[in-house]
Coordinates of C-alpha atoms and ligand atoms in Angstrom, one line a residue:
M1 CA 75.7 123.9 139.7
S2 CA 74.6 125.0 136.2
K3 CA 72.4 128.0 136.1
A4 CA 69.8 126.2 134.1
R5 CA 69.7 123.7 137.0
S6 CA 70.2 125.6 140.0
G7 CA 67.5 125.5 142.6
R8 CA 65.7 122.4 141.3
F9 CA 68.4 119.7 141.3
A10 CA 70.3 118.5 144.3
G11 CA 72.8 116.5 142.5
E12 CA 75.5 117.4 139.9
R13 CA 75.4 116.2 136.4
S14 CA 77.7 113.5 135.3
A15 CA 80.8 114.2 133.5
A16 CA 79.7 111.8 130.4
F17 CA 76.2 113.7 130.3
I18 CA 78.0 117.0 130.5
A19 CA 79.9 116.0 127.4
L20 CA 77.1 114.7 125.4
N21 CA 74.8 117.5 126.1
S22 CA 77.2 120.5 125.6
S23 CA 76.5 122.1 122.1
L24 CA 79.6 124.6 122.3
T25 CA 81.1 122.8 119.3
L26 CA 77.9 123.4 117.2
D27 CA 76.8 126.9 118.4
W28 CA 79.9 128.9 119.5
R29 CA 79.9 130.4 116.1
L30 CA 77.0 132.3 117.2
W31 CA 78.3 134.4 119.8
P32 CA 78.3 137.7 117.9
E33 CA 74.6 137.1 117.2
D34 CA 74.1 136.1 120.7
I35 CA 75.5 139.3 122.0
E36 CA 73.6 141.5 119.5
G37 CA 70.2 139.6 120.4
S38 CA 70.9 140.0 123.9
T39 CA 71.9 143.6 123.6
A40 CA 68.6 144.1 121.8
H41 CA 66.5 142.3 124.2
T42 CA 68.0 144.3 127.4
Q43 CA 66.9 147.6 125.5
A44 CA 63.3 146.1 125.0
L45 CA 63.4 145.0 128.8
K46 CA 64.3 148.8 129.7
R47 CA 61.6 150.4 127.4
A48 CA 59.0 147.7 128.9
G49 CA 60.0 149.2 132.4
V50 CA 61.2 145.7 133.5
I51 CA 64.9 146.8 134.4
A52 CA 66.3 150.3 135.3
D53 CA 68.5 152.5 133.4
A54 CA 71.7 151.5 135.4
D55 CA 70.9 147.9 134.4
L56 CA 70.7 148.6 131.0
R57 CA 74.0 150.4 131.0
A58 CA 75.7 147.7 133.3
I59 CA 74.2 144.9 130.9
E60 CA 75.2 146.7 127.6
D61 CA 78.8 147.5 128.6
G62 CA 79.3 144.0 130.3
L63 CA 78.0 142.4 126.8
A64 CA 80.6 144.6 125.0
Q65 CA 83.1 143.3 127.2
V66 CA 82.5 139.8 126.7
A67 CA 82.6 140.5 122.9
S68 CA 86.0 142.1 123.1
E69 CA 87.2 139.3 125.2
I70 CA 85.9 136.6 122.9
E71 CA 87.5 138.3 119.7
S72 CA 90.9 138.8 121.5
G73 CA 90.6 135.1 122.8
A74 CA 90.6 136.2 126.5
F75 CA 87.5 134.6 127.0
V76 CA 86.9 131.0 126.2
P77 CA 83.9 128.9 126.9
R78 CA 84.0 125.7 129.4
D79 CA 82.6 122.3 128.5
D80 CA 80.2 122.6 131.4
D81 CA 78.7 126.1 130.1
E82 CA 76.5 123.8 127.9
D83 CA 76.0 126.3 125.0
V84 CA 76.9 129.6 123.7
H85 CA 74.0 131.2 125.6
M86 CA 75.0 130.1 129.0
A87 CA 78.9 130.8 128.3
I88 CA 78.0 134.4 127.5
E89 CA 75.8 134.8 130.4
R90 CA 78.4 133.4 132.7
R91 CA 81.0 135.6 131.5
L92 CA 78.7 138.5 131.9
T93 CA 77.6 137.8 135.3
E94 CA 81.5 137.5 136.2
L95 CA 82.0 140.9 134.8
C96 CA 78.9 142.8 136.0
G97 CA 77.3 140.9 138.8
A98 CA 73.7 141.6 140.0
P99 CA 72.2 143.4 136.7
A100 CA 73.3 140.4 134.8
A101 CA 71.0 138.4 136.4
K102 CA 68.2 140.3 134.8
L103 CA 69.0 139.8 131.5
H104 CA 67.2 136.6 131.2
T105 CA 63.9 138.0 132.2
A106 CA 61.1 137.4 129.5
R107 CA 63.4 135.2 127.4
S108 CA 64.1 131.4 127.0
R109 CA 66.9 129.8 125.3
N110 CA 64.3 128.5 123.1
D111 CA 63.5 131.8 121.4
Q112 CA 67.2 133.2 121.9
V113 CA 68.9 130.3 120.0
V114 CA 66.6 130.4 116.9
T115 CA 66.7 134.2 116.8
D116 CA 70.7 134.0 116.9
V117 CA 70.6 131.4 113.9
R118 CA 68.3 133.4 111.8
L119 CA 70.4 136.5 112.5
H120 CA 73.5 134.6 111.6
L121 CA 72.2 132.9 108.5
R122 CA 71.3 136.0 107.1
R123 CA 74.8 137.0 107.1
V124 CA 75.8 133.7 105.7
I125 CA 73.2 134.1 102.8
E126 CA 74.3 137.5 101.8
G127 CA 77.8 136.2 101.6
H128 CA 76.6 133.3 99.3
R129 CA 74.7 135.5 97.2
D130 CA 77.8 137.8 96.8
A131 CA 80.1 134.9 96.0
L132 CA 77.8 133.4 93.2
R133 CA 77.3 136.7 91.7
G134 CA 81.2 136.7 91.4
L135 CA 81.2 133.3 89.9
Q136 CA 78.7 134.5 87.7
E137 CA 80.6 137.5 86.3
L138 CA 83.6 135.2 86.0
L139 CA 81.6 132.9 83.7
L140 CA 80.3 135.8 81.6
A141 CA 84.0 137.1 81.3
R142 CA 85.1 133.3 80.1
A143 CA 82.2 133.0 78.0
E144 CA 82.3 136.4 75.9
P145 CA 85.4 135.5 73.6
H146 CA 84.2 132.1 72.9
V147 CA 80.8 132.7 71.0
E148 CA 82.2 131.0 67.8
T149 CA 84.3 128.5 69.6
V150 CA 82.7 125.2 68.5
M151 CA 82.6 122.2 70.8
P152 CA 80.5 119.0 70.9
A153 CA 77.2 119.1 72.9
Y154 CA 76.8 115.8 74.5
T155 CA 73.7 113.5 75.1
H156 CA 74.2 110.3 76.9
L157 CA 77.8 111.5 77.1
Q158 CA 78.0 110.6 73.4
R159 CA 78.9 113.5 71.0
A160 CA 75.5 114.8 69.6
Q161 CA 75.5 118.1 67.8
V162 CA 77.9 121.3 67.6
T163 CA 77.6 123.8 70.3
S164 CA 79.9 126.8 71.2
L165 CA 82.0 127.1 74.5
A166 CA 80.3 130.5 75.5
H167 CA 76.9 128.6 75.4
H168 CA 78.0 125.8 77.5
L169 CA 79.6 128.4 79.9
L170 CA 76.3 130.2 79.9
A171 CA 74.3 127.1 80.9
W172 CA 76.3 127.1 84.4
F173 CA 75.8 130.8 84.5
W174 CA 71.9 130.3 84.7
M175 CA 72.3 127.4 87.0
L176 CA 73.8 129.7 89.4
E177 CA 71.3 132.6 88.7
R178 CA 68.5 130.5 89.8
D179 CA 70.3 129.2 93.0
R180 CA 71.0 133.1 93.7
D181 CA 67.0 133.6 93.4
R182 CA 66.8 130.4 95.9
F183 CA 68.9 132.0 98.3
A184 CA 66.9 135.1 98.0
V185 CA 63.9 133.2 99.1
A186 CA 65.8 131.6 101.7
L187 CA 66.9 135.0 103.1
D188 CA 63.4 136.3 103.3
A189 CA 62.4 133.3 105.5
C190 CA 65.0 134.4 108.0
L191 CA 63.5 137.8 108.3
E192 CA 60.9 136.6 111.0
L193 CA 61.7 137.5 114.6
P194 CA 61.2 134.7 116.9
L195 CA 62.6 136.6 120.2
G196 CA 59.5 137.4 122.4
A197 CA 57.9 133.8 122.2
G198 CA 59.5 132.7 125.4
A199 CA 59.8 129.1 126.0
A200 CA 56.5 128.2 124.2
V201 CA 53.5 130.3 124.9
G202 CA 54.6 133.8 125.1
L203 CA 55.5 136.3 127.9
N204 CA 53.8 137.9 131.1
Y205 CA 55.5 141.0 129.8
D206 CA 54.4 143.5 127.2
I207 CA 57.8 143.6 125.3
D208 CA 57.5 145.7 122.2
R209 CA 58.6 142.9 119.7
A210 CA 58.3 145.0 116.5
A211 CA 60.9 147.5 118.1
V212 CA 63.2 144.6 119.0
A213 CA 62.6 143.2 115.2
A214 CA 63.5 146.7 113.9
E215 CA 66.4 147.0 116.1
L216 CA 67.9 143.7 114.8
G217 CA 67.0 144.2 111.0
F218 CA 63.9 141.5 110.9
E219 CA 61.2 142.4 108.8
R220 CA 58.4 140.6 110.6
V221 CA 57.5 139.3 114.1
A222 CA 56.5 135.7 114.2
P223 CA 52.8 135.6 115.0
N224 CA 52.7 132.4 116.8
S225 CA 54.9 131.7 119.8
L226 CA 54.6 127.8 119.7
D227 CA 55.5 127.9 116.0
A228 CA 58.2 130.4 116.6
V229 CA 60.4 128.3 118.9
A230 CA 59.5 124.9 116.9
D231 CA 60.0 126.4 113.2
R232 CA 63.2 125.3 111.5
D233 CA 61.6 125.7 108.0
F234 CA 63.9 128.5 107.4
A235 CA 67.0 126.4 107.8
C236 CA 65.4 123.8 105.6
D237 CA 64.9 126.6 103.0
Y238 CA 68.4 127.4 103.4
L239 CA 69.8 123.8 103.1
A240 CA 67.4 123.2 100.0
A241 CA 68.8 126.0 98.3
A242 CA 72.5 125.1 99.4
A243 CA 71.8 121.3 98.5
T244 CA 70.7 122.6 94.8
L245 CA 73.7 124.7 94.4
A246 CA 76.0 121.9 95.8
I247 CA 74.4 119.6 93.1
H248 CA 75.1 122.3 90.5
L249 CA 78.6 122.5 91.6
S250 CA 78.8 118.8 91.4
R251 CA 77.9 118.7 87.8
I252 CA 79.9 121.5 86.8
G253 CA 83.1 119.9 88.8
G254 CA 82.0 116.6 87.2
E255 CA 82.3 118.1 83.8
I256 CA 85.5 119.8 84.5
V257 CA 87.0 116.4 86.0
L258 CA 85.9 114.7 82.3
W259 CA 87.2 117.5 80.4
A260 CA 90.6 117.7 82.0
T261 CA 91.4 113.9 81.0
A262 CA 93.7 113.2 78.5
E263 CA 90.8 111.4 76.7
F264 CA 88.9 114.7 76.4
G265 CA 91.7 117.2 76.6
F266 CA 89.3 120.1 76.5
V267 CA 90.9 122.0 79.5
A268 CA 94.3 122.5 81.3
L269 CA 93.8 123.0 85.1
P270 CA 95.6 125.8 86.9
D271 CA 98.4 124.8 89.3
A272 CA 96.8 126.8 92.2
V273 CA 93.8 124.4 92.5
S274 CA 95.4 121.1 91.3
G275 CA 96.7 118.2 93.2
G276 CA 99.9 115.9 92.8
S277 CA 100.3 112.2 93.3
S278 CA 102.6 110.9 96.2
I279 CA 103.7 108.1 93.9
M280 CA 103.2 108.9 90.2
P281 CA 105.2 112.1 89.6
Q282 CA 103.7 113.0 86.3
K283 CA 99.8 113.2 87.7
R284 CA 98.0 116.5 87.7
N285 CA 94.6 115.7 89.7
P286 CA 91.6 117.7 89.4
D287 CA 91.2 117.7 93.2
A288 CA 89.2 121.0 93.3
A289 CA 86.6 119.8 90.6
E290 CA 86.4 116.4 92.4
L291 CA 85.6 118.2 95.6
M292 CA 82.8 120.2 93.8
R293 CA 81.4 116.8 92.9
A294 CA 81.6 115.5 96.3
A295 CA 79.9 118.7 97.9
G296 CA 76.4 117.4 96.1
P297 CA 75.9 114.3 98.5
R298 CA 77.3 116.1 101.3
V299 CA 75.0 119.0 101.4
A300 CA 72.0 116.9 100.1
A301 CA 72.8 114.7 103.2
D302 CA 72.7 117.9 105.7
L303 CA 69.1 118.7 104.1
Q304 CA 68.0 115.2 104.7
G305 CA 69.3 115.2 108.2
L306 CA 67.5 118.2 109.1
L307 CA 64.3 117.1 107.7
T308 CA 64.2 113.8 109.5
T309 CA 65.3 115.4 112.8
L310 CA 62.1 117.5 112.2
H311 CA 60.1 114.4 111.3
G312 CA 57.0 113.6 113.7
L313 CA 58.7 116.1 116.4
P314 CA 56.1 117.5 118.7
L315 CA 55.7 121.2 119.3
A316 CA 57.3 123.1 120.7
Y317 CA 61.3 123.0 121.3
N318 CA 62.8 119.5 121.9
T319 CA 66.5 119.3 122.6
D320 CA 66.6 117.2 119.1
L321 CA 66.3 120.9 117.4
R322 CA 69.9 121.5 118.8
E323 CA 71.2 119.2 116.0
D324 CA 69.9 121.6 113.4
K325 CA 73.2 123.4 113.5
R326 CA 75.2 120.3 112.8
Y327 CA 73.5 119.8 109.6
L328 CA 73.1 123.5 108.9
F329 CA 76.8 124.8 109.6
D330 CA 78.1 121.6 107.9
A331 CA 76.5 122.8 104.8
V332 CA 77.6 126.6 105.3
D333 CA 81.3 125.4 105.9
C334 CA 81.2 123.2 102.8
I335 CA 79.6 126.0 100.7
Q336 CA 81.8 128.8 102.1
A337 CA 85.2 126.7 101.8
L338 CA 84.0 125.7 98.1
L339 CA 83.0 128.9 96.5
P340 CA 86.4 130.8 96.7
V341 CA 88.1 127.7 95.1
V342 CA 85.5 127.3 92.4
A343 CA 86.3 131.0 91.4
E344 CA 90.2 130.3 91.1
L345 CA 89.1 127.1 89.1
L346 CA 86.8 129.1 86.7
A347 CA 89.3 132.0 86.6
G348 CA 92.4 129.6 85.9
V349 CA 91.3 127.0 83.7
K350 CA 92.8 127.1 80.3
F351 CA 90.5 126.1 77.3
D352 CA 91.8 123.9 74.4
T353 CA 89.7 125.2 71.6
G354 CA 91.8 123.3 69.0
T355 CA 90.9 120.0 70.7
M356 CA 87.3 121.0 71.1
A357 CA 87.0 121.8 67.4
A358 CA 88.7 118.6 66.4
A359 CA 86.0 116.9 68.7
C360 CA 83.4 118.4 66.1
G361 CA 83.7 115.4 63.5
S362 CA 81.3 115.4 60.5
F363 CA 78.8 113.1 62.3
L364 CA 77.8 116.0 64.8
M365 CA 76.3 117.5 61.5
A366 CA 74.2 114.3 60.8
T367 CA 71.1 116.2 62.1
D368 CA 71.9 119.2 59.9
V369 CA 71.7 116.8 56.8
A370 CA 68.4 115.6 57.9
D371 CA 67.1 119.2 58.1
E372 CA 68.5 119.9 54.7
L373 CA 66.4 116.7 53.3
V374 CA 63.5 118.0 55.0
A375 CA 64.2 121.2 53.2
R376 CA 64.2 119.3 50.0
G377 CA 60.8 117.9 50.5
L378 CA 61.2 114.7 52.8
P379 CA 59.1 114.2 55.8
F380 CA 61.6 114.4 58.8
R381 CA 61.2 110.6 59.7
E382 CA 62.1 109.6 56.4
A383 CA 65.1 112.2 56.4
H384 CA 66.2 110.8 59.7
H385 CA 66.2 107.3 58.1
V386 CA 68.1 108.4 55.0
T387 CA 70.7 110.2 57.0
G388 CA 71.0 107.2 59.2
A389 CA 71.8 105.1 56.3
L390 CA 74.5 107.7 55.1
V391 CA 76.2 107.5 58.3
R392 CA 76.2 103.7 58.2
R393 CA 77.8 103.9 54.6
C394 CA 80.4 106.1 55.6
L395 CA 81.3 104.3 58.6
E396 CA 81.7 101.2 56.6
K397 CA 84.0 103.1 53.9
G398 CA 85.7 104.7 56.9
C399 CA 84.9 108.3 55.4
E400 CA 83.3 111.5 56.6
L401 CA 79.9 112.6 56.0
G402 CA 80.8 115.1 53.2
E403 CA 83.1 112.4 51.3
L404 CA 80.7 110.0 49.6
P405 CA 80.8 110.0 45.9
P406 CA 77.6 111.6 44.1
D407 CA 76.6 108.3 42.7
E408 CA 76.5 106.7 46.2
L409 CA 74.5 109.5 47.6
A410 CA 72.2 109.2 44.8
A411 CA 71.6 105.2 45.6
L412 CA 71.0 106.0 49.1
S413 CA 68.0 108.6 48.1
P414 CA 67.2 110.8 45.4
A415 CA 66.9 113.6 47.9
L416 CA 70.9 113.5 48.5
A417 CA 71.3 113.4 44.5
G418 CA 72.0 117.3 44.9
G419 CA 74.9 116.6 47.0
I420 CA 75.6 117.7 50.6
A421 CA 78.4 120.1 50.0
G422 CA 79.3 122.3 52.9
L423 CA 76.9 120.9 55.3
A424 CA 79.5 118.9 57.3
D425 CA 80.8 122.2 58.6
A426 CA 81.0 122.9 62.4
R427 CA 80.8 126.7 62.1
R428 CA 77.9 126.5 59.5
S429 CA 76.1 124.0 61.8
L430 CA 76.6 126.2 64.9
A431 CA 75.2 129.3 63.0
A432 CA 72.1 127.3 62.0
K433 CA 70.8 127.0 65.4
V434 CA 68.9 130.0 65.4
S435 CA 66.0 129.3 67.7
A436 CA 65.5 131.4 70.8
G437 CA 67.9 130.2 73.5
G438 CA 70.1 128.2 70.7
S439 CA 73.7 127.9 70.4
A440 CA 73.9 130.4 67.2
P441 CA 76.4 133.2 68.0
V442 CA 73.6 135.6 66.9
R443 CA 71.4 134.2 69.7
V444 CA 74.3 133.7 72.3
R445 CA 75.2 137.4 72.0
E446 CA 71.5 138.1 73.0
Q447 CA 71.7 135.6 75.8
L448 CA 75.1 137.4 76.9
A449 CA 73.2 140.7 77.2
L450 CA 70.5 139.0 79.0
A451 CA 72.9 137.5 81.4
R452 CA 74.3 140.9 81.9
E453 CA 70.9 142.3 82.9
A454 CA 70.3 139.6 85.2
L455 CA 73.4 140.4 87.2
E456 CA 72.6 144.1 87.3
A457 CA 69.1 143.5 88.4
Ligands
LIG501 N1 71.2 124.8 123.0 C1 70.1 124.8 122.6 C2 69.9 124.7 121.1 O1 70.9 125.0 120.4 C3 69.3 126.0 123.2 C4 68.8 125.5 124.6 C5 67.3 125.1 124.4 N2 66.6 125.1 125.8 C6 66.6 124.1 126.8 N3 65.9 124.2 127.6 N4 67.6 123.0 126.4 O2 69.0 124.4 120.6

């Protein structure tokens, strides 16, 4: 008979119900945090005078033994253990007998599980933040040599104006910088201790929750026991940060997929993260970048899954909440598997700067021509119209912007009579983008310094 049912029930659980009700595949990874939380709880019981010194020692030694058995693979849970908490308590009971029966005094699985998850998530988030910082360092290193490397910037995926490869890579850098900030906020939400809330309403024991919090590295004690066991906001905060990161990775991956096509030809992908085709021997597939792209919808769905699990759920604990880990850990697994591959991809990708430069045809400088006409006294709308007509004429003749003869230029507008010599030059166009946050090398060098500062902060 399961410990959670003993006494109350006459009949056994059915096999089908045991299978349905077991959350071991969802929560087994929480075993280190469950042992840690139980150890801190046992010490609190001792301090509150609920258990004796000898019990404390027996339980502490027992928990350490369970941990080493799990680590070595000597102890594996059974399906009918129901969850990680019951599995560990069962093994503890087998190992140390009577004192183990006192461990669950002044505690419910409801406050236990959410304590474990918060502890676990803290570590996960710290890992994400380190990995993100690593990616940002990589992007900085890849951007630095390319402050003067021209490439097209796109709007509507049509070639628009000239930018630099460094500026583009730094755009990715800032996306990840904000993601790192969002994870810091999510981390803070994990720093509230639920343990001590009991099943829902608090305990008949004066447990020193602040001491438990300090012991487990929490900054605050949850101020309301009902909220403490029902709250999964912290997991939503994590998933929201993870979803935005995954969407960012999907946009970066999507661009790399495009850049790796023969049509773009901006990058060559490293062997280490490229796939082949089982039939077409010539293929080099951008699998890593495609999986970055696919991570966006996956993690966004995880966020949706948890939010809708919480929707309309009455306080306090409900078994629906068990499903939090399905969504949460799917996102964790997705991000943890992805980030090292993203690092390999960003470190190994080769940029074809010649192709990027060749893609900066003279029409990308049309806005520069319009701006020059503004300098010559035309209102911008008129300058826009004249330059549009100039582009049309060049397209008709099959020539570049700088190639129209002076008489044709003068016929288009007196403002063009002075010619547009030198304007249809990608490097000149780049250097002219001097507004704060712009593409000009002088601005991008400042941006690199800002980015370095952000990493050091
Ligand atoms: N395994 C459950 C979870 O993951 C914890 C048990 C909650 N309590 C209960 N009476 N079922 O949320």
